[in-house]
Amino acid sequence: GLGSTGQVEWPRIVVNDVPGSTVKINLLSAGIDSDSSFYNHGTSLNTNQFGDWIFYRALSDEAYTIARSENGKIGVAFVNNDEKFPVDKGDVFFMESTNEGISFQQPVKIFDANLSSSGSKGLGGFRGISIIYTDEQPHVVFETVYFEVGLGYFPGIASNIRYWNPSLTGSNPNKSKAIVDSTNVPFYLRGGVGDNLAGICRPVIGKSDDENILFVAMMVADSSMGGVSVPTSFTNIFLTLSANNGTSWKAPVQITPNAPRKD
């Protein structure tokens, strides 16, 4: 850690067991005390040999993700730290390393929330974000949630899941596209205990063994509610896929049962 029990928490880790590689572990972490996020690398799978914790501009509350390509690129996608960088409030970034994660290139903005001015309203990056590589190309999914500058996020109002890869048409930060929203899954205003969840949230991305299919799963609030002290929305899991490198996506399907009713 950095010297305080609350400074480094919520790790995200990838491990490299390729013989001859200098770096064996790449990790992201964050701290409540410092309200900051850091990256680091380890040079051994057997002993505690790490480099320095290096600050980068991610939101500290788990709003970051890391992946390794077959040839050793390290990709990191993250939601902006709004406290330290208010001019980029709600924006989402991607950064990549070509030296095994010892250092990273300048972050690229892949989503611009346009929430920097007083009184702005709209969708901004919140918590859920996930990354994977195919053929040395990064693929990122992330949630955006309704936000009003000066008042904060309102996860119960509106949210969607967006997808980005560098080969999409257009130019950054406008390449990403919404792949799941109220037009293709049921949308209910999430109620009850918040847990920093939205109506549509927490995407994760994966791939088939041959890397020809991309899969994205996400949580979608249901109309039914449960709980004794604070009635709270149940949540379903939906799944969508792309067979053309993210250019288009199938209609999401619910993969959890409606009965018995479980969260």
PDB file of N, CA and C in Angstrom, residues 191-251:
ATOM      1  N   GLY A 191     -35.726   1.947  -7.631  1.00  0.00           N
ATOM      2  CA  GLY A 191     -36.123   2.526  -6.355  1.00  0.00           C
ATOM      3  C   GLY A 191     -35.573   1.752  -5.183  1.00  0.00           C
ATOM      4  N   GLY A 192     -35.615   2.379  -4.007  1.00  0.00           N
ATOM      5  CA  GLY A 192     -35.161   1.738  -2.781  1.00  0.00           C
ATOM      6  C   GLY A 192     -33.704   2.014  -2.488  1.00  0.00           C
ATOM      7  N   VAL A 193     -32.999   1.018  -1.945  1.00  0.00           N
ATOM      8  CA  VAL A 193     -31.585   1.164  -1.615  1.00  0.00           C
ATOM      9  C   VAL A 193     -30.794   1.437  -2.888  1.00  0.00           C
ATOM     10  N   GLY A 194     -29.975   2.482  -2.876  1.00  0.00           N
ATOM     11  CA  GLY A 194     -29.302   2.900  -4.094  1.00  0.00           C
ATOM     12  C   GLY A 194     -28.169   2.004  -4.532  1.00  0.00           C
ATOM     13  N   ASP A 195     -27.191   1.793  -3.631  1.00  0.00           N
ATOM     14  CA  ASP A 195     -26.002   0.999  -3.948  1.00  0.00           C
ATOM     15  C   ASP A 195     -25.300   1.480  -5.217  1.00  0.00           C
ATOM     16  N   ASN A 196     -25.512   2.756  -5.581  1.00  0.00           N
ATOM     17  CA  ASN A 196     -24.894   3.320  -6.784  1.00  0.00           C
ATOM     18  C   ASN A 196     -25.219   2.494  -8.037  1.00  0.00           C
ATOM     19  N   LEU A 197     -26.449   2.004  -8.093  1.00  0.00           N
ATOM     20  CA  LEU A 197     -26.936   1.273  -9.262  1.00  0.00           C
ATOM     21  C   LEU A 197     -27.967   2.120  -9.989  1.00  0.00           C
ATOM     22  N   ALA A 198     -28.060   1.934 -11.293  1.00  0.00           N
ATOM     23  CA  ALA A 198     -29.035   2.651 -12.111  1.00  0.00           C
ATOM     24  C   ALA A 198     -30.008   1.658 -12.722  1.00  0.00           C
ATOM     25  N   GLY A 199     -30.985   2.155 -13.480  1.00  0.00           N
ATOM     26  CA  GLY A 199     -31.958   1.287 -14.123  1.00  0.00           C
ATOM     27  C   GLY A 199     -31.309   0.300 -15.072  1.00  0.00           C
ATOM     28  N   ILE A 200     -30.294   0.749 -15.819  1.00  0.00           N
ATOM     29  CA  ILE A 200     -29.489  -0.096 -16.699  1.00  0.00           C
ATOM     30  C   ILE A 200     -28.035   0.175 -16.334  1.00  0.00           C
ATOM     31  N   CYS A 201     -27.298  -0.851 -15.898  1.00  0.00           N
ATOM     32  CA  CYS A 201     -25.969  -0.539 -15.351  1.00  0.00           C
ATOM     33  C   CYS A 201     -25.063  -1.767 -15.302  1.00  0.00           C
ATOM     34  N   ARG A 202     -23.860  -1.540 -14.832  1.00  0.00           N
ATOM     35  CA  ARG A 202     -22.831  -2.543 -14.552  1.00  0.00           C
ATOM     36  C   ARG A 202     -22.546  -3.491 -15.723  1.00  0.00           C
ATOM     37  N   PRO A 203     -22.166  -2.974 -16.875  1.00  0.00           N
ATOM     38  CA  PRO A 203     -21.859  -3.851 -18.006  1.00  0.00           C
ATOM     39  C   PRO A 203     -20.530  -4.579 -17.823  1.00  0.00           C
ATOM     40  N   VAL A 204     -20.459  -5.783 -18.346  1.00  0.00           N
ATOM     41  CA  VAL A 204     -19.193  -6.517 -18.447  1.00  0.00           C
ATOM     42  C   VAL A 204     -19.096  -7.067 -19.862  1.00  0.00           C
ATOM     43  N   ILE A 205     -17.881  -7.076 -20.415  1.00  0.00           N
ATOM     44  CA  ILE A 205     -17.688  -7.522 -21.791  1.00  0.00           C
ATOM     45  C   ILE A 205     -16.784  -8.748 -21.818  1.00  0.00           C
ATOM     46  N   GLY A 206     -17.119  -9.689 -22.715  1.00  0.00           N
ATOM     47  CA  GLY A 206     -16.326 -10.897 -22.897  1.00  0.00           C
ATOM     48  C   GLY A 206     -16.281 -11.263 -24.366  1.00  0.00           C
ATOM     49  N   LYS A 207     -15.612 -12.373 -24.668  1.00  0.00           N
ATOM     50  CA  LYS A 207     -15.432 -12.777 -26.068  1.00  0.00           C
ATOM     51  C   LYS A 207     -15.498 -14.292 -26.181  1.00  0.00           C
ATOM     52  N   SER A 208     -15.820 -14.773 -27.380  1.00  0.00           N
ATOM     53  CA  SER A 208     -15.802 -16.210 -27.649  1.00  0.00           C
ATOM     54  C   SER A 208     -14.361 -16.688 -27.776  1.00  0.00           C
ATOM     55  N   ASP A 209     -14.159 -18.006 -27.705  1.00  0.00           N
ATOM     56  CA  ASP A 209     -12.813 -18.553 -27.778  1.00  0.00           C
ATOM     57  C   ASP A 209     -12.089 -18.172 -29.067  1.00  0.00           C
ATOM     58  N   ASP A 210     -12.844 -18.105 -30.184  1.00  0.00           N
ATOM     59  CA  ASP A 210     -12.207 -17.743 -31.453  1.00  0.00           C
ATOM     60  C   ASP A 210     -12.151 -16.230 -31.668  1.00  0.00           C
ATOM     61  N   GLU A 211     -12.632 -15.451 -30.686  1.00  0.00           N
ATOM     62  CA  GLU A 211     -12.603 -13.989 -30.700  1.00  0.00           C
ATOM     63  C   GLU A 211     -13.467 -13.369 -31.786  1.00  0.00           C
ATOM     64  N   ASN A 212     -14.380 -14.155 -32.381  1.00  0.00           N
ATOM     65  CA  ASN A 212     -15.252 -13.617 -33.425  1.00  0.00           C
ATOM     66  C   ASN A 212     -16.532 -12.998 -32.876  1.00  0.00           C
ATOM     67  N   ILE A 213     -16.866 -13.315 -31.630  1.00  0.00           N
ATOM     68  CA  ILE A 213     -18.099 -12.815 -31.033  1.00  0.00           C
ATOM     69  C   ILE A 213     -17.766 -12.045 -29.762  1.00  0.00           C
ATOM     70  N   LEU A 214     -18.368 -10.876 -29.624  1.00  0.00           N
ATOM     71  CA  LEU A 214     -18.282 -10.102 -28.387  1.00  0.00           C
ATOM     72  C   LEU A 214     -19.595 -10.242 -27.638  1.00  0.00           C
ATOM     73  N   PHE A 215     -19.517 -10.382 -26.334  1.00  0.00           N
ATOM     74  CA  PHE A 215     -20.704 -10.485 -25.488  1.00  0.00           C
ATOM     75  C   PHE A 215     -20.688  -9.369 -24.451  1.00  0.00           C
ATOM     76  N   VAL A 216     -21.840  -8.781 -24.174  1.00  0.00           N
ATOM     77  CA  VAL A 216     -21.974  -7.806 -23.092  1.00  0.00           C
ATOM     78  C   VAL A 216     -23.167  -8.199 -22.234  1.00  0.00           C
ATOM     79  N   ALA A 217     -22.932  -8.344 -20.945  1.00  0.00           N
ATOM     80  CA  ALA A 217     -24.008  -8.595 -19.986  1.00  0.00           C
ATOM     81  C   ALA A 217     -24.161  -7.357 -19.117  1.00  0.00           C
ATOM     82  N   MET A 218     -25.381  -7.124 -18.635  1.00  0.00           N
ATOM     83  CA  MET A 218     -25.624  -5.945 -17.798  1.00  0.00           C
ATOM     84  C   MET A 218     -26.805  -6.189 -16.873  1.00  0.00           C
ATOM     85  N   MET A 219     -26.942  -5.331 -15.856  1.00  0.00           N
ATOM     86  CA  MET A 219     -28.053  -5.392 -14.919  1.00  0.00           C
ATOM     87  C   MET A 219     -29.150  -4.442 -15.370  1.00  0.00           C
ATOM     88  N   VAL A 220     -30.409  -4.900 -15.289  1.00  0.00           N
ATOM     89  CA  VAL A 220     -31.559  -4.092 -15.676  1.00  0.00           C
ATOM     90  C   VAL A 220     -32.608  -4.182 -14.568  1.00  0.00           C
ATOM     91  N   ALA A 221     -33.000  -3.027 -14.035  1.00  0.00           N
ATOM     92  CA  ALA A 221     -33.983  -3.007 -12.948  1.00  0.00           C
ATOM     93  C   ALA A 221     -35.317  -3.563 -13.414  1.00  0.00           C
ATOM     94  N   ASP A 222     -36.021  -4.203 -12.492  1.00  0.00           N
ATOM     95  CA  ASP A 222     -37.322  -4.804 -12.772  1.00  0.00           C
ATOM     96  C   ASP A 222     -38.428  -3.965 -12.136  1.00  0.00           C
ATOM     97  N   SER A 223     -39.663  -4.221 -12.543  1.00  0.00           N
ATOM     98  CA  SER A 223     -40.794  -3.493 -11.958  1.00  0.00           C
ATOM     99  C   SER A 223     -41.130  -3.987 -10.561  1.00  0.00           C
ATOM    100  N   SER A 224     -40.766  -5.241 -10.266  1.00  0.00           N
ATOM    101  CA  SER A 224     -41.071  -5.800  -8.947  1.00  0.00           C
ATOM    102  C   SER A 224     -40.045  -5.333  -7.920  1.00  0.00           C
ATOM    103  N   MET A 225     -40.503  -5.263  -6.675  1.00  0.00           N
ATOM    104  CA  MET A 225     -39.636  -4.805  -5.601  1.00  0.00           C
ATOM    105  C   MET A 225     -39.696  -5.783  -4.443  1.00  0.00           C
ATOM    106  N   GLY A 226     -38.632  -5.820  -3.646  1.00  0.00           N
ATOM    107  CA  GLY A 226     -38.582  -6.697  -2.489  1.00  0.00           C
ATOM    108  C   GLY A 226     -37.830  -6.022  -1.354  1.00  0.00           C
ATOM    109  N   GLY A 227     -37.861  -6.642  -0.193  1.00  0.00           N
ATOM    110  CA  GLY A 227     -37.198  -6.053   0.963  1.00  0.00           C
ATOM    111  C   GLY A 227     -38.209  -5.581   1.980  1.00  0.00           C
ATOM    112  N   VAL A 228     -37.884  -5.739   3.252  1.00  0.00           N
ATOM    113  CA  VAL A 228     -38.823  -5.420   4.317  1.00  0.00           C
ATOM    114  C   VAL A 228     -38.704  -3.971   4.756  1.00  0.00           C
ATOM    115  N   SER A 229     -37.508  -3.550   5.168  1.00  0.00           N
ATOM    116  CA  SER A 229     -37.361  -2.198   5.714  1.00  0.00           C
ATOM    117  C   SER A 229     -37.349  -1.135   4.624  1.00  0.00           C
ATOM    118  N   VAL A 230     -36.697  -1.432   3.478  1.00  0.00           N
ATOM    119  CA  VAL A 230     -36.636  -0.485   2.360  1.00  0.00           C
ATOM    120  C   VAL A 230     -36.942  -1.254   1.077  1.00  0.00           C
ATOM    121  N   PRO A 231     -38.202  -1.256   0.612  1.00  0.00           N
ATOM    122  CA  PRO A 231     -38.515  -1.943  -0.654  1.00  0.00           C
ATOM    123  C   PRO A 231     -37.615  -1.450  -1.783  1.00  0.00           C
ATOM    124  N   THR A 232     -36.959  -2.398  -2.469  1.00  0.00           N
ATOM    125  CA  THR A 232     -35.939  -2.076  -3.456  1.00  0.00           C
ATOM    126  C   THR A 232     -36.175  -2.873  -4.731  1.00  0.00           C
ATOM    127  N   SER A 233     -35.849  -2.273  -5.866  1.00  0.00           N
ATOM    128  CA  SER A 233     -36.046  -2.924  -7.161  1.00  0.00           C
ATOM    129  C   SER A 233     -35.238  -4.211  -7.278  1.00  0.00           C
ATOM    130  N   PHE A 234     -35.905  -5.264  -7.752  1.00  0.00           N
ATOM    131  CA  PHE A 234     -35.170  -6.449  -8.166  1.00  0.00           C
ATOM    132  C   PHE A 234     -34.435  -6.126  -9.476  1.00  0.00           C
ATOM    133  N   THR A 235     -33.421  -6.933  -9.786  1.00  0.00           N
ATOM    134  CA  THR A 235     -32.618  -6.697 -10.974  1.00  0.00           C
ATOM    135  C   THR A 235     -32.507  -7.966 -11.805  1.00  0.00           C
ATOM    136  N   ASN A 236     -32.654  -7.836 -13.122  1.00  0.00           N
ATOM    137  CA  ASN A 236     -32.461  -8.940 -14.058  1.00  0.00           C
ATOM    138  C   ASN A 236     -31.122  -8.777 -14.776  1.00  0.00           C
ATOM    139  N   ILE A 237     -30.655  -9.881 -15.361  1.00  0.00           N
ATOM    140  CA  ILE A 237     -29.451  -9.840 -16.183  1.00  0.00           C
ATOM    141  C   ILE A 237     -29.849 -10.000 -17.644  1.00  0.00           C
ATOM    142  N   PHE A 238     -29.389  -9.095 -18.481  1.00  0.00           N
ATOM    143  CA  PHE A 238     -29.604  -9.164 -19.919  1.00  0.00           C
ATOM    144  C   PHE A 238     -28.262  -9.371 -20.626  1.00  0.00           C
ATOM    145  N   LEU A 239     -28.330  -9.981 -21.807  1.00  0.00           N
ATOM    146  CA  LEU A 239     -27.136 -10.288 -22.584  1.00  0.00           C
ATOM    147  C   LEU A 239     -27.341  -9.869 -24.031  1.00  0.00           C
ATOM    148  N   THR A 240     -26.314  -9.241 -24.609  1.00  0.00           N
ATOM    149  CA  THR A 240     -26.328  -8.906 -26.029  1.00  0.00           C
ATOM    150  C   THR A 240     -25.006  -9.343 -26.646  1.00  0.00           C
ATOM    151  N   LEU A 241     -24.958  -9.443 -27.974  1.00  0.00           N
ATOM    152  CA  LEU A 241     -23.719  -9.861 -28.629  1.00  0.00           C
ATOM    153  C   LEU A 241     -23.545  -9.162 -29.974  1.00  0.00           C
ATOM    154  N   SER A 242     -22.297  -9.126 -30.411  1.00  0.00           N
ATOM    155  CA  SER A 242     -21.944  -8.588 -31.721  1.00  0.00           C
ATOM    156  C   SER A 242     -21.081  -9.595 -32.452  1.00  0.00           C
ATOM    157  N   ALA A 243     -21.402  -9.826 -33.730  1.00  0.00           N
ATOM    158  CA  ALA A 243     -20.627 -10.755 -34.559  1.00  0.00           C
ATOM    159  C   ALA A 243     -19.822 -10.024 -35.620  1.00  0.00           C
ATOM    160  N   ASN A 244     -19.743  -8.697 -35.522  1.00  0.00           N
ATOM    161  CA  ASN A 244     -19.005  -7.921 -36.534  1.00  0.00           C
ATOM    162  C   ASN A 244     -18.119  -6.859 -35.886  1.00  0.00           C
ATOM    163  N   ASN A 245     -17.402  -7.282 -34.858  1.00  0.00           N
ATOM    164  CA  ASN A 245     -16.417  -6.412 -34.199  1.00  0.00           C
ATOM    165  C   ASN A 245     -17.034  -5.161 -33.591  1.00  0.00           C
ATOM    166  N   GLY A 246     -18.265  -5.285 -33.109  1.00  0.00           N
ATOM    167  CA  GLY A 246     -18.890  -4.173 -32.403  1.00  0.00           C
ATOM    168  C   GLY A 246     -19.617  -3.177 -33.276  1.00  0.00           C
ATOM    169  N   THR A 247     -19.678  -3.425 -34.592  1.00  0.00           N
ATOM    170  CA  THR A 247     -20.361  -2.486 -35.483  1.00  0.00           C
ATOM    171  C   THR A 247     -21.855  -2.461 -35.193  1.00  0.00           C
ATOM    172  N   SER A 248     -22.451  -3.627 -34.970  1.00  0.00           N
ATOM    173  CA  SER A 248     -23.865  -3.715 -34.611  1.00  0.00           C
ATOM    174  C   SER A 248     -24.036  -4.768 -33.533  1.00  0.00           C
ATOM    175  N   TRP A 249     -25.163  -4.674 -32.807  1.00  0.00           N
ATOM    176  CA  TRP A 249     -25.398  -5.553 -31.660  1.00  0.00           C
ATOM    177  C   TRP A 249     -26.802  -6.142 -31.727  1.00  0.00           C
ATOM    178  N   LYS A 250     -26.935  -7.392 -31.315  1.00  0.00           N
ATOM    179  CA  LYS A 250     -28.228  -8.050 -31.283  1.00  0.00           C
ATOM    180  C   LYS A 250     -29.111  -7.434 -30.206  1.00  0.00           C
ATOM    181  N   ALA A 251     -30.423  -7.605 -30.347  1.00  0.00           N
ATOM    182  CA  ALA A 251     -31.338  -7.141 -29.314  1.00  0.00           C
ATOM    183  C   ALA A 251     -31.035  -7.880 -28.010  1.00  0.00           C
TER     184      ALA A 251
END
